XYZ file of C-alpha atoms in Angstrom:
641
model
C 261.487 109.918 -30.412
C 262.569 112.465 -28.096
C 262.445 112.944 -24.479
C 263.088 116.347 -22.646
C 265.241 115.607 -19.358
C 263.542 117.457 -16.424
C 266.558 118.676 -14.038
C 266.474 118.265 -10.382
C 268.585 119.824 -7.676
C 272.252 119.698 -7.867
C 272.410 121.060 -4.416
C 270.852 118.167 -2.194
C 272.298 115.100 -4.203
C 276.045 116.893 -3.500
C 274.842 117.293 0.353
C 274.174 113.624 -0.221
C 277.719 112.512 -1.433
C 279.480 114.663 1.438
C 277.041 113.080 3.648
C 278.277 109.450 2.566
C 282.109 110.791 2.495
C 282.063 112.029 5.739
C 280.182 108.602 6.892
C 282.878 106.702 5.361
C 285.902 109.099 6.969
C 284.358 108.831 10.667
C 283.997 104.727 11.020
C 287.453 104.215 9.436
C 290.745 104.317 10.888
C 291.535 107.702 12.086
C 295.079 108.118 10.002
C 293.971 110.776 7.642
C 296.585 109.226 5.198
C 294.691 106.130 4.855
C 290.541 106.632 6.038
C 289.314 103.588 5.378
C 285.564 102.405 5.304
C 285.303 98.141 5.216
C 283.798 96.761 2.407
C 280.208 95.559 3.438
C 277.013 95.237 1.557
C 275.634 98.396 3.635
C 278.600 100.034 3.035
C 278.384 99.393 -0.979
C 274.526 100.178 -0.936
C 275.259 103.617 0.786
C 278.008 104.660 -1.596
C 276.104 103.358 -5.126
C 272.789 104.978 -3.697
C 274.586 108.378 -2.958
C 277.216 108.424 -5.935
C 274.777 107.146 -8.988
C 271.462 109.063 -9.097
C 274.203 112.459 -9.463
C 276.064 110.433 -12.534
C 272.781 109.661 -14.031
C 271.335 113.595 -13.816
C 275.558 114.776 -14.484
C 276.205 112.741 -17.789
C 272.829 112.431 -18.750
C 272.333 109.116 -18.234
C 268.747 107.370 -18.633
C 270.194 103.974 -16.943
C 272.785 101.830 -15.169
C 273.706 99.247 -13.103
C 276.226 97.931 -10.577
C 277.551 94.610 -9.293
C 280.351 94.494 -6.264
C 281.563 90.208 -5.616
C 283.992 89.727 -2.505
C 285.843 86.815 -1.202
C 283.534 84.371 -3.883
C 279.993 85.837 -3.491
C 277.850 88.809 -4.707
C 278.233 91.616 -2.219
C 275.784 94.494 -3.998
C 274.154 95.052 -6.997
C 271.226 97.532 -7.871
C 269.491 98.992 -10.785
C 269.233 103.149 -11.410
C 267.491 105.132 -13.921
C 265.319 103.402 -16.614
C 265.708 101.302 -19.569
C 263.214 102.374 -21.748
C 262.486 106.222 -21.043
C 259.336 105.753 -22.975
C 257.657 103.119 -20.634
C 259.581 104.148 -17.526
C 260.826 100.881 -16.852
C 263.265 101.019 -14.022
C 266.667 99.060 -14.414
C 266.925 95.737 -13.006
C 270.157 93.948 -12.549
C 268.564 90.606 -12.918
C 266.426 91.715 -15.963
C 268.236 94.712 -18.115
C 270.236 93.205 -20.732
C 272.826 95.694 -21.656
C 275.220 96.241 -24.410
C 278.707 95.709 -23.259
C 280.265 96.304 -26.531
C 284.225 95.123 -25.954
C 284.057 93.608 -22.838
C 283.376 90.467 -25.231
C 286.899 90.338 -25.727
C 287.272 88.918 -21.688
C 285.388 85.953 -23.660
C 286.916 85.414 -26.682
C 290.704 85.226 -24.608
C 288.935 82.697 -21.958
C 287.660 80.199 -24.720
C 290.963 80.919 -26.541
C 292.940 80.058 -23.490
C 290.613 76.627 -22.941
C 291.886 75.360 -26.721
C 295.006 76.369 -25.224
C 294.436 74.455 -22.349
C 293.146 70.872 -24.397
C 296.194 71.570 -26.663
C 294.032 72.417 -30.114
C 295.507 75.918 -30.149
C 298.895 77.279 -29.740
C 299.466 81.157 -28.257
C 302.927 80.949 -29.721
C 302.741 79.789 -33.526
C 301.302 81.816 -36.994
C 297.745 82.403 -36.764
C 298.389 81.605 -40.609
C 298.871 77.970 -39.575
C 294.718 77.979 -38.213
C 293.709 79.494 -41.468
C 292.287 78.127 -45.188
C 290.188 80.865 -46.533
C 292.540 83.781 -46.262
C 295.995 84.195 -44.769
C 297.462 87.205 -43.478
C 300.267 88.637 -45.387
C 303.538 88.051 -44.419
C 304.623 91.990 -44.300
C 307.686 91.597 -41.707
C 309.552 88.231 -41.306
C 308.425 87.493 -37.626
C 304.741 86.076 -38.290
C 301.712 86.769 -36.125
C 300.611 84.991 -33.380
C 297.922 84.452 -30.925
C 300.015 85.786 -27.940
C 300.581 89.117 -30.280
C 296.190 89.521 -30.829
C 295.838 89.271 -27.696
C 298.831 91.425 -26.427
C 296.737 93.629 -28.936
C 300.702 94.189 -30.407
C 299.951 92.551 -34.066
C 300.872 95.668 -35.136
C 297.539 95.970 -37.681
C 296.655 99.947 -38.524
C 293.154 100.562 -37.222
C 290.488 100.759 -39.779
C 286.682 101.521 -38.698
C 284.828 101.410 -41.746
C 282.579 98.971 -42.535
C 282.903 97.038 -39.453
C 279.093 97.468 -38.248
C 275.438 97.488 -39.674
C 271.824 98.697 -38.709
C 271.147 97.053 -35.335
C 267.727 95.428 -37.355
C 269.572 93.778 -40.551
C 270.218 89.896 -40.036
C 273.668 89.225 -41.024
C 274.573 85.593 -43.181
C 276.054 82.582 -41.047
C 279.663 83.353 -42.265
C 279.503 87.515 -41.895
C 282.669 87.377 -39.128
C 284.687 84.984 -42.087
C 283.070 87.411 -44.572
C 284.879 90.262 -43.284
C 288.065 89.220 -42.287
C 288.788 88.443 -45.617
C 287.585 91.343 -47.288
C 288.451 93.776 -44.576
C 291.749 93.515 -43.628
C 293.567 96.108 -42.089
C 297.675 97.103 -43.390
C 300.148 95.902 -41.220
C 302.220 98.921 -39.900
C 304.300 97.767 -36.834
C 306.240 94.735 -36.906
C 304.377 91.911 -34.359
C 305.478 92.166 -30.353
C 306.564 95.872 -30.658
C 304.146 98.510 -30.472
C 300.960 98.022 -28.671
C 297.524 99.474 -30.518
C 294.320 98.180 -29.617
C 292.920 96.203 -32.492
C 289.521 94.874 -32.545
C 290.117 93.147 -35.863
C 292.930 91.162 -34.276
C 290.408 90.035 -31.317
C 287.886 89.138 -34.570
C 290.159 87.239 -35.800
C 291.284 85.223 -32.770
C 287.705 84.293 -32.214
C 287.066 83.304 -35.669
C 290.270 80.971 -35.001
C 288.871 79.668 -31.990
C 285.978 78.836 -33.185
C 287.144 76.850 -36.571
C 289.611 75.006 -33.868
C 286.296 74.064 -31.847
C 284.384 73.521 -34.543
C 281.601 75.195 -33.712
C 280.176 78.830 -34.591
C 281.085 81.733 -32.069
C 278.290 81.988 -30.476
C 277.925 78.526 -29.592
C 281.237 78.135 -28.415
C 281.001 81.163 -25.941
C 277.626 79.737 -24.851
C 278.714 75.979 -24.390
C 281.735 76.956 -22.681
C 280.938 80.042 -20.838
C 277.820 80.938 -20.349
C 276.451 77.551 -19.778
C 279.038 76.280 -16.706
C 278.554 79.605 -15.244
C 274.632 80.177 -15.446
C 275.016 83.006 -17.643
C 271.508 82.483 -18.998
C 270.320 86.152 -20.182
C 273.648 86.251 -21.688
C 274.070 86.245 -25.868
C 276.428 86.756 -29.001
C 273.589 86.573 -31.237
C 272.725 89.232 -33.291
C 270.211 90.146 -33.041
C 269.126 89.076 -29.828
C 267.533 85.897 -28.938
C 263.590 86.482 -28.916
C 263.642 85.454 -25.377
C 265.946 88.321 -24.498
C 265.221 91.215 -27.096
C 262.234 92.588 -25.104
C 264.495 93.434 -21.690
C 267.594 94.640 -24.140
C 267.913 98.421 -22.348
C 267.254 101.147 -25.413
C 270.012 102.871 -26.878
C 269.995 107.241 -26.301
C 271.913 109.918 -27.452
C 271.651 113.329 -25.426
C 271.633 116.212 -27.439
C 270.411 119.995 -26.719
C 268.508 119.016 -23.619
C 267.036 116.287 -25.147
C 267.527 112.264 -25.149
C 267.014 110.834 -28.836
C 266.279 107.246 -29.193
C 269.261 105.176 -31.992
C 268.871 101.767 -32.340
C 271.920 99.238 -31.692
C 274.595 98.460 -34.504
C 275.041 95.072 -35.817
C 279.225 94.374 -35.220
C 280.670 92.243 -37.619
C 283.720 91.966 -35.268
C 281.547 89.995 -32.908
C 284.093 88.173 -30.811
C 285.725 91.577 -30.120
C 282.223 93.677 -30.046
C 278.710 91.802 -29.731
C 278.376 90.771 -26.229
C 275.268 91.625 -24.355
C 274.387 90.716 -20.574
C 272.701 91.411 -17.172
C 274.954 92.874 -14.467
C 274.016 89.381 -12.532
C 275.358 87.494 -14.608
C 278.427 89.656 -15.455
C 278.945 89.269 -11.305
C 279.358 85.589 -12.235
C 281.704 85.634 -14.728
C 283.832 87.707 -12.077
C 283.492 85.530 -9.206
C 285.237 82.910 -11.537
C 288.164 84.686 -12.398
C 288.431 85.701 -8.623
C 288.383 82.281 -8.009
C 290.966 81.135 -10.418
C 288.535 79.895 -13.190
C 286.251 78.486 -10.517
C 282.310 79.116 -9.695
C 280.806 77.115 -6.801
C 281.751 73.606 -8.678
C 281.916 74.830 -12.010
C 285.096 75.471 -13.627
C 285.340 77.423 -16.855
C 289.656 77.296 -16.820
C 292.131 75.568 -15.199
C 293.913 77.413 -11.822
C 297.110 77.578 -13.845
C 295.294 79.710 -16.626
C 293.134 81.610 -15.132
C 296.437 83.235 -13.008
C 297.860 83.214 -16.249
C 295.456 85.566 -17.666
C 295.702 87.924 -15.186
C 299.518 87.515 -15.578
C 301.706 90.646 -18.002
C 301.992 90.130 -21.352
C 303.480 93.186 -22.603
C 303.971 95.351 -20.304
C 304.799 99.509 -21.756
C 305.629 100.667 -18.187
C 305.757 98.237 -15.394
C 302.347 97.759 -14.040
C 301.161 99.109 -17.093
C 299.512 97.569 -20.030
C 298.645 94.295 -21.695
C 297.796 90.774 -19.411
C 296.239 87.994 -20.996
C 293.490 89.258 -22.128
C 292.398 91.925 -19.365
C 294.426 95.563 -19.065
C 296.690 96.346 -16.064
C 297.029 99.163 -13.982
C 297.299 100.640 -10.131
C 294.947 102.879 -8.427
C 296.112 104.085 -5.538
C 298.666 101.901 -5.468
C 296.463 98.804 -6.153
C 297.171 96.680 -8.654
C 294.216 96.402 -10.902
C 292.736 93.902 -13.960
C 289.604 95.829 -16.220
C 288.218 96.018 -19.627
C 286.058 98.462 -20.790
C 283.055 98.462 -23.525
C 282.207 101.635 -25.472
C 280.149 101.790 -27.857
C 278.494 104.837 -29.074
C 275.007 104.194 -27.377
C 276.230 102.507 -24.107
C 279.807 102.268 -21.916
C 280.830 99.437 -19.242
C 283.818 98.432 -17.179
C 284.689 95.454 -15.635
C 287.071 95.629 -12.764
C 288.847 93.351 -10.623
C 291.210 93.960 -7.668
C 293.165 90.469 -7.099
C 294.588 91.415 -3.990
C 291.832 91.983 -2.496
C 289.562 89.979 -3.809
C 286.896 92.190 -4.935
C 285.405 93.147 -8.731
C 282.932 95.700 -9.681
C 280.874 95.959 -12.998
C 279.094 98.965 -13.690
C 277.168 99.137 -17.419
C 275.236 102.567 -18.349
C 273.050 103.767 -21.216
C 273.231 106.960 -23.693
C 276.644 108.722 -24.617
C 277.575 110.010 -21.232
C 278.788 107.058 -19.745
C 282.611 106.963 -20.914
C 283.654 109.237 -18.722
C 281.007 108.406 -15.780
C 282.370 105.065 -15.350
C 286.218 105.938 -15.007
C 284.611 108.251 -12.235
C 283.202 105.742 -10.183
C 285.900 103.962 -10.668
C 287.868 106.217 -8.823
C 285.562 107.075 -6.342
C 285.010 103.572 -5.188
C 288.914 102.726 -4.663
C 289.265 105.798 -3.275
C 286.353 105.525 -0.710
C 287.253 101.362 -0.002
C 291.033 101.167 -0.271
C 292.631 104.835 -0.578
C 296.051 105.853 -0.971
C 298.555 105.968 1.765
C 299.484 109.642 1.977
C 301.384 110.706 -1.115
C 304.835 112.215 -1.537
C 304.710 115.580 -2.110
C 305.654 116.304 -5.982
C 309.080 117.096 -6.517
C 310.634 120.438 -7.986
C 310.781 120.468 -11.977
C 314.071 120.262 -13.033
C 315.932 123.843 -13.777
C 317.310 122.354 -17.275
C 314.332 122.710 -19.260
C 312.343 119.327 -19.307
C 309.184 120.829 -19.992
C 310.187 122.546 -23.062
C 311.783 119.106 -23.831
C 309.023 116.869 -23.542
C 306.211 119.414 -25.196
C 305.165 118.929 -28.558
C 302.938 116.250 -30.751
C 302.723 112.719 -30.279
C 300.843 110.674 -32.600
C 298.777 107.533 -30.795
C 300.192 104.330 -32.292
C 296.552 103.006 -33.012
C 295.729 105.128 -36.158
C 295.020 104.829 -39.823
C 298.103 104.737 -41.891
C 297.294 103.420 -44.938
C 293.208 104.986 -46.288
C 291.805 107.794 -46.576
C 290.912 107.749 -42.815
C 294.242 109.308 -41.887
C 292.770 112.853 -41.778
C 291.779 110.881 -37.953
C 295.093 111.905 -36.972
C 294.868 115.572 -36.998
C 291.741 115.351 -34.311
C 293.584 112.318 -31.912
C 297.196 113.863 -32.164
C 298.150 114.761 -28.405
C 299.909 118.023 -27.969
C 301.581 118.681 -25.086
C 302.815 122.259 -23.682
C 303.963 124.105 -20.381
C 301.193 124.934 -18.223
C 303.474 127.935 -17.026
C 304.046 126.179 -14.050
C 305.141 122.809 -12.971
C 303.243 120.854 -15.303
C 302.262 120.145 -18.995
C 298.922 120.618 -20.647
C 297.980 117.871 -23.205
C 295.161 118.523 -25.284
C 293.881 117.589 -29.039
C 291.251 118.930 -31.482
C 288.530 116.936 -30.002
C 289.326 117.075 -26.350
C 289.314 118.855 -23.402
C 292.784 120.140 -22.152
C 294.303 118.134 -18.923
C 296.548 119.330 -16.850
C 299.743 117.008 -15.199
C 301.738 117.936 -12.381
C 305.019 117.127 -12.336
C 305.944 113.792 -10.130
C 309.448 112.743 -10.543
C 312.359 112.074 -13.633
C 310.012 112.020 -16.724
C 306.367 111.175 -14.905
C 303.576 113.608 -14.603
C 300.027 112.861 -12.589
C 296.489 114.336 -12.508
C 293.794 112.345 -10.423
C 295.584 112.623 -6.748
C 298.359 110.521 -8.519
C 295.458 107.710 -10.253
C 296.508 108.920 -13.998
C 299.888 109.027 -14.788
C 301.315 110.665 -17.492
C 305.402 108.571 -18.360
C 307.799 109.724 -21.245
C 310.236 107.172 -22.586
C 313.533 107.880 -24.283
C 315.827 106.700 -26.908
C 319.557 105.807 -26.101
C 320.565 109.363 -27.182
C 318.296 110.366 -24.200
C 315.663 112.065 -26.517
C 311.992 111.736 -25.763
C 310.366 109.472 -28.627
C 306.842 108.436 -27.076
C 304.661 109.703 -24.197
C 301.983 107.031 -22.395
C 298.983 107.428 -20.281
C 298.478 105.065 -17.756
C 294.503 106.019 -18.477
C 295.006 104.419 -22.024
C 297.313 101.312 -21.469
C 295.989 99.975 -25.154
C 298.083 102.827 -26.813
C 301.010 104.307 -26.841
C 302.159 107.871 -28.102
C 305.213 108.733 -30.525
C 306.714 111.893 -30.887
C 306.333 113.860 -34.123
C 308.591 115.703 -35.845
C 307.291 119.380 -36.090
C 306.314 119.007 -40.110
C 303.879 116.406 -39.521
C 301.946 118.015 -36.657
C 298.388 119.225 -36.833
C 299.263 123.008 -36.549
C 302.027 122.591 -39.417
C 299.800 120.392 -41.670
C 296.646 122.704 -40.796
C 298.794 125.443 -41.904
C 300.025 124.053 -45.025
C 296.378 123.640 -45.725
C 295.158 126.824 -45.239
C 298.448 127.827 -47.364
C 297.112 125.843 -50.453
C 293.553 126.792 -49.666
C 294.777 130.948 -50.215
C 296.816 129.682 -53.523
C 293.942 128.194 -55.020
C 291.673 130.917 -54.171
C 293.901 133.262 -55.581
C 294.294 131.384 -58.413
C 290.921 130.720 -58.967
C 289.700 134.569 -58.325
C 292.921 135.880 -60.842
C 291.080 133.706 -63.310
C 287.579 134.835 -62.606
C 288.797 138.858 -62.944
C 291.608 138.266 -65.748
C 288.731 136.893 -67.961
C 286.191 140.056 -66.907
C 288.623 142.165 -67.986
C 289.643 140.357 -71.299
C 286.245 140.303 -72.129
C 285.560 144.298 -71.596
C 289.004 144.848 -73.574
C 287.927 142.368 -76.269
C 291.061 140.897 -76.034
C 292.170 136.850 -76.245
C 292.824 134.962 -72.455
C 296.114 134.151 -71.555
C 295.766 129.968 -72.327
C 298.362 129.939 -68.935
C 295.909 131.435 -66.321
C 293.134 129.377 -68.303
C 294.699 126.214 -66.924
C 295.739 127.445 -63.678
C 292.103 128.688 -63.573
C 290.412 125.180 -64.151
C 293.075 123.219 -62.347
C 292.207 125.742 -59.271
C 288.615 125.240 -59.565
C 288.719 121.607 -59.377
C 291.063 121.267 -56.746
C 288.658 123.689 -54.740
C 285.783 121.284 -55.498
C 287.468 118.522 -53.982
C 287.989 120.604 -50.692
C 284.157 121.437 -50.497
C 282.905 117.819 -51.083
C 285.439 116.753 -48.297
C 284.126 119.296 -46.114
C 280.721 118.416 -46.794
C 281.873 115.105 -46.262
C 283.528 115.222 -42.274
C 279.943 117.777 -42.045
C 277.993 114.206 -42.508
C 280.006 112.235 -40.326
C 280.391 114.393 -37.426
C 276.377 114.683 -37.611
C 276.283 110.911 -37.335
C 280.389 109.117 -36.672
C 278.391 105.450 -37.135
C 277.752 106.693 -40.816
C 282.135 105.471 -41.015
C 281.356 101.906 -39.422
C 278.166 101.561 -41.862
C 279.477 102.588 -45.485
C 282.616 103.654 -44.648
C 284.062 106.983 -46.980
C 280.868 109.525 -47.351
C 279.327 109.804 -50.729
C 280.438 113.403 -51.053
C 284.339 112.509 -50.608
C 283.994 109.480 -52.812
C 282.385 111.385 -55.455
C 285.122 114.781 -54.794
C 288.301 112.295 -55.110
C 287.610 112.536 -58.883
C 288.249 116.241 -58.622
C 292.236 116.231 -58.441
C 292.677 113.797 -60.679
C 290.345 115.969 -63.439
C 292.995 118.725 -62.093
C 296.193 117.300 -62.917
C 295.915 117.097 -67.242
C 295.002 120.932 -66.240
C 298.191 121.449 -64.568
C 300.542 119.606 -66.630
C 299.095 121.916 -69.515
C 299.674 125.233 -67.573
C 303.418 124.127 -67.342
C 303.893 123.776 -71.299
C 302.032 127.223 -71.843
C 304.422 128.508 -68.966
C 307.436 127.174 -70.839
C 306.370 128.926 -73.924
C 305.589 132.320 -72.445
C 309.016 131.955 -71.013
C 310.781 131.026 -74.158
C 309.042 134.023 -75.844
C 310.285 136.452 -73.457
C 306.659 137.143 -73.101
C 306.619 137.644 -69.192
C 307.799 140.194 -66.718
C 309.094 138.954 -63.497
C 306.057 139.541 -61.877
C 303.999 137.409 -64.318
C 306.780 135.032 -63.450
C 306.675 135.056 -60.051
C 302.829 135.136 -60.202
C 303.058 131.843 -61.867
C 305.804 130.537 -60.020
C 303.238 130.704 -56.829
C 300.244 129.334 -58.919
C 302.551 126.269 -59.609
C 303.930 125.705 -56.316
C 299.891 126.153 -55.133
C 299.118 123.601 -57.931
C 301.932 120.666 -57.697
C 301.888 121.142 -53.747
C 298.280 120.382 -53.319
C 297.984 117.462 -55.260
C 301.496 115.571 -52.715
C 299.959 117.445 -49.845
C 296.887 115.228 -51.109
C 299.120 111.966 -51.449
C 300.133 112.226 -48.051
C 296.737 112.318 -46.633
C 295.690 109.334 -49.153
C 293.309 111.433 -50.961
C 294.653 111.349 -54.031
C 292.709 108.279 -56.331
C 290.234 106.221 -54.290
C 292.139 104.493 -51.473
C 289.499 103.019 -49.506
């Protein structure tokens, strides 16, 4: 199903914004470092009504919805858009049951900390300890504990394949055991050290949480949650409850003017994936945390723990990174708890400012939300509780720190270990002089950004609300590079032979070899054939060994072709058909090779070459041994799934 989008004018909803701006500007405090507007349910309604009908025509957006709680009570929320562009149905708040993808993991750390609380589970101890029907491998001497999931420092690579299914199939009762067995993910950084977002570790602590309760996820979230809180359009279940499927909003894709109907995946990982909810009831689930577990006389955690989840638990840069369960940062100077929830048909945040005792939970439809919802984001703090004036950025430093601090940094959550480690050429950050006083970073799948310069190794974009902080090694070097945006990451330099320019180049180095190779066969044996004479059994090799090896770099490039048309086709079956099938193609390469080296030696023994046959096969070797640990590296080389 398709829908055409029917664009209105750009002009009049901008007008509209400046209108609300200006509103907010002339009733607050007349300090132009610090214009304030108060915080009032007209106030809200005013600013959601201006700011979301442009997000909704701007990121082509069908639907979304907002919530604001203050001081213990719901302040605002409202519906916008549609949630089925086939019926029209407008959004409801009350009604819409969105998908709010990783915001689940809020849940699985609350009924985590509540074992904690009744003393059935430990945050300090092996997870080993909670299981029987696998154990996780003791790679590095210091185990892996609860505290380390949900620090999200367990140090596990990241692996996406096979962690979802079609939205429609009906999983068995012990899928979330099922996989966690079979799909465990290498451990690559010993625990407590490196933080990379992990939603198998998150899996995993719910799957322990629920064994300690003994009870299945989804009834422990609802008993404990959902139930005390009057969450009651709220769900784990996959697929929805029959009571709730018909208001779950549909699932779009925008593409070439058009939004395309996809159904919803089925997550496997469903105490780190599969929550779904109304924005009313997400404005609950706030109003307890802001009230230190509490709702009216309902308590879902104790006053100790509920300040203890919003308390650091590792911290990359102060301010910056893990709490209990919930992700730390400051916006204009305002300390802040969130989570997001991306998926690839829907995006959410949940926000709270502690300090001032306000949250707000904004959930939208289709692919364009990511980036919509950092934006409001932003515009709300800034329009409620800006930024005293900011220091003006200080002079870069005449010894060269730009040139320093440019070059590749790899993101610490990455595949390490399967074939999936191509990823890293598209995530890899590089970082360059802007020519002025700041650095571009950029990747192969992202826009460039530019950061200003701030002060000793800190950049900023944002009017100062993404930060951009270096860290060194005792030798004063810079080793990693974090963005405040992204506190479930961080960065680490690369040496120059493992960035994506070198390793692009090497490939396109190979690629000419083998061609070369290849075509020197294809010719050599036209013109044996015209001259009747017999074909050099050297360049036969090298010709076979080529063509194989160039048969395994078409089937992967038909293979990243498939996924790119469709990324979910990585979560579903993991490694495309096309690669799995090409992988055979080296290894059909190598007897090739090894036989082109014993004709080589006999040439040479027979003082049967000049030196340029000799350096002509001295290339076609290099071309032919190179490729094949040039494949190693990247794991393609045998089926490493």
């Amino acid at each position: 199903m398709s829908i055409r989008l029917h664009a209105i004018g750009h002009r009049r909803r901008r007008l509209l914004i400046l209108f609300v701006c200006a509103a907010i500007c002339l009733t607050a405090s007349p300090s132009p470092a610090a214009a304030q507007q108060p915080l009032t349910a007209h106030s809200a309604a005013a600013f959601f009504d201006a700011v979301m009908p442009e997000q909704l025509v701007a990121y082509h957006i069908p639907g979304a919805a907002v919530a604001v709680v203050k001081d213990g009570r719901l302040l605002f929320t409202s519906g916008y858009g549609v949630d089925d562009l086939e019926s029209g149905r407008p959004v409801s708040p009350q009604r819409t049951i969105f998908d709010l993808a990783s915001i689940a993991k809020l849940f699985t750390w609350t009924v985590v900390m509540q074992l904690v609380e009744s003393g059935q589970l430990d945050l300090d101890i092996d997870v080993n300890a909670y299981l029987t029907a696998f154990q996780i491998p003791d790679s590095y001497e210091q185990p892996i504990t609860l505290a380390h999931l949900m620090a999200h420092t367990a140090g596990f690579e990241y692996d996406a394949a096979f962690a979802t299914a079609d939205g429609e199939e009906v999983a068995p009762a012990d899928a979330l055991k099922r996989y966690l067995a079979d799909h465990m993910p290498a451990r690559i950084y010993p625990p407590g050290e490196v933080i990379a977002y992990s939603n198998y570790g998150t899996a995993l602590a719910g799957y322990i949480a629920a064994r300690a309760a003994g009870l299945s996820f989804e009834s422990l979230v609802g008993r404990r949650i959902f139930h005390p809180l009057g969450m009651n359009d709220s769900t784990f279940e996959q697929p929805l409850p029959a009571y709730l499927a018909p208001d779950l909003a549909k699932g779009y894709r925008y593409n070439e003017g058009e939004y395309q109907y996809r159904p919803y995946d089925y997550f496997f990982t469903a105490p780190a994936s599969a929550l779904h909810s109304t924005t009313a009831d997400m404005a609950k689930f706030m109003i307890a945390y802001l009230q230190d577990g509490r709702l009216g006389e309902k308590r879902i955690l104790s006053e100790s723990s509920a300040r203890r989840m919003h308390s650091p638990l590792y911290a990359v840069v102060p301010g910056h990174g893990s709490a209990h369960g919930f992700w730390q940062d400051r916006i204009n100077g305002h300390p802040i708890l969130y989570h997001p929830g991306d998926s690839s048909l829907a995006h959410s945040q949940l926000t709270l400012l502690p300090e001032q005792n306000v949250g707000i939970f904004a959930a939208y439809t289709g692919d364009g939300g990511s980036a919509a919802k950092s934006q409001l984001l932003y515009d709300f703090i800034d329009a409620f509780f800006p930024a005293e004036e900011l220091p003006p950025p200080a002079a870069v430093p005449a010894d060269g720190l730009l040139r320093q601090l440019s070059g590749s940094y790899l993101r610490a959550r990455h595949p390490a270990t399967s074939w999936q480690k191509m990823q890293l050429l598209f995530t890899v950050q590089t970082l360059r002089p802007d020519g002025g006083d700041g650095l571009i970073a950029s990747s192969l799948i992202s826009a460039p950004e530019r950061y200003s310069y701030q002060s000793g190794d800190t950049f900023f974009r944002q009017a100062g609300k993404e930060q951009l902080i270096f860290q060194r090694d005792d030798a004063g070097r810079p080793v990693s590079a974090f963005f405040t945006r992204e506190p479930s990451a961080i960065y680490f330099r690369m040496p120059w032979f493992q960035s994506p320019g070198f390793q692009l180049g090497l490939l396109l180095l190979f690629l000419a070899g083998l061609l070369y190779t290849f075509l020197t066969w294809v010719t050599g044996g036209w013109r044996d054939r015209l001259r009747r004479r017999p074909r050099p059994v050297a360049r036969t090799m090298a010709g076979w060994a080529a063509l194989f090896n160039l048969l395994f770099l078409l089937a992967l490039v038909v293979g990243i072709i498939d996924l790119l048309g469709d990324t979910r086709q990585l979560a579903y079956a993991g490694m495309p058909a096309a690669i799995r099938v090409g992988l055979a193609f080296p290894l059909l390469a190598l007897p090739f090779t090894a036989r082109l080296v014993l004709a080589a030696v006999h040439e040479l023994r027979a003082r049967a070459w000049s030196r340029r046959i000799i350096a002509h096969y001295v290339l076609i070797n290099l071309a032919l041994w190179g490729f094949p640990l040039y494949l190693s590296y990247w794991n393609f080389l045998g089926w490493q799934f």
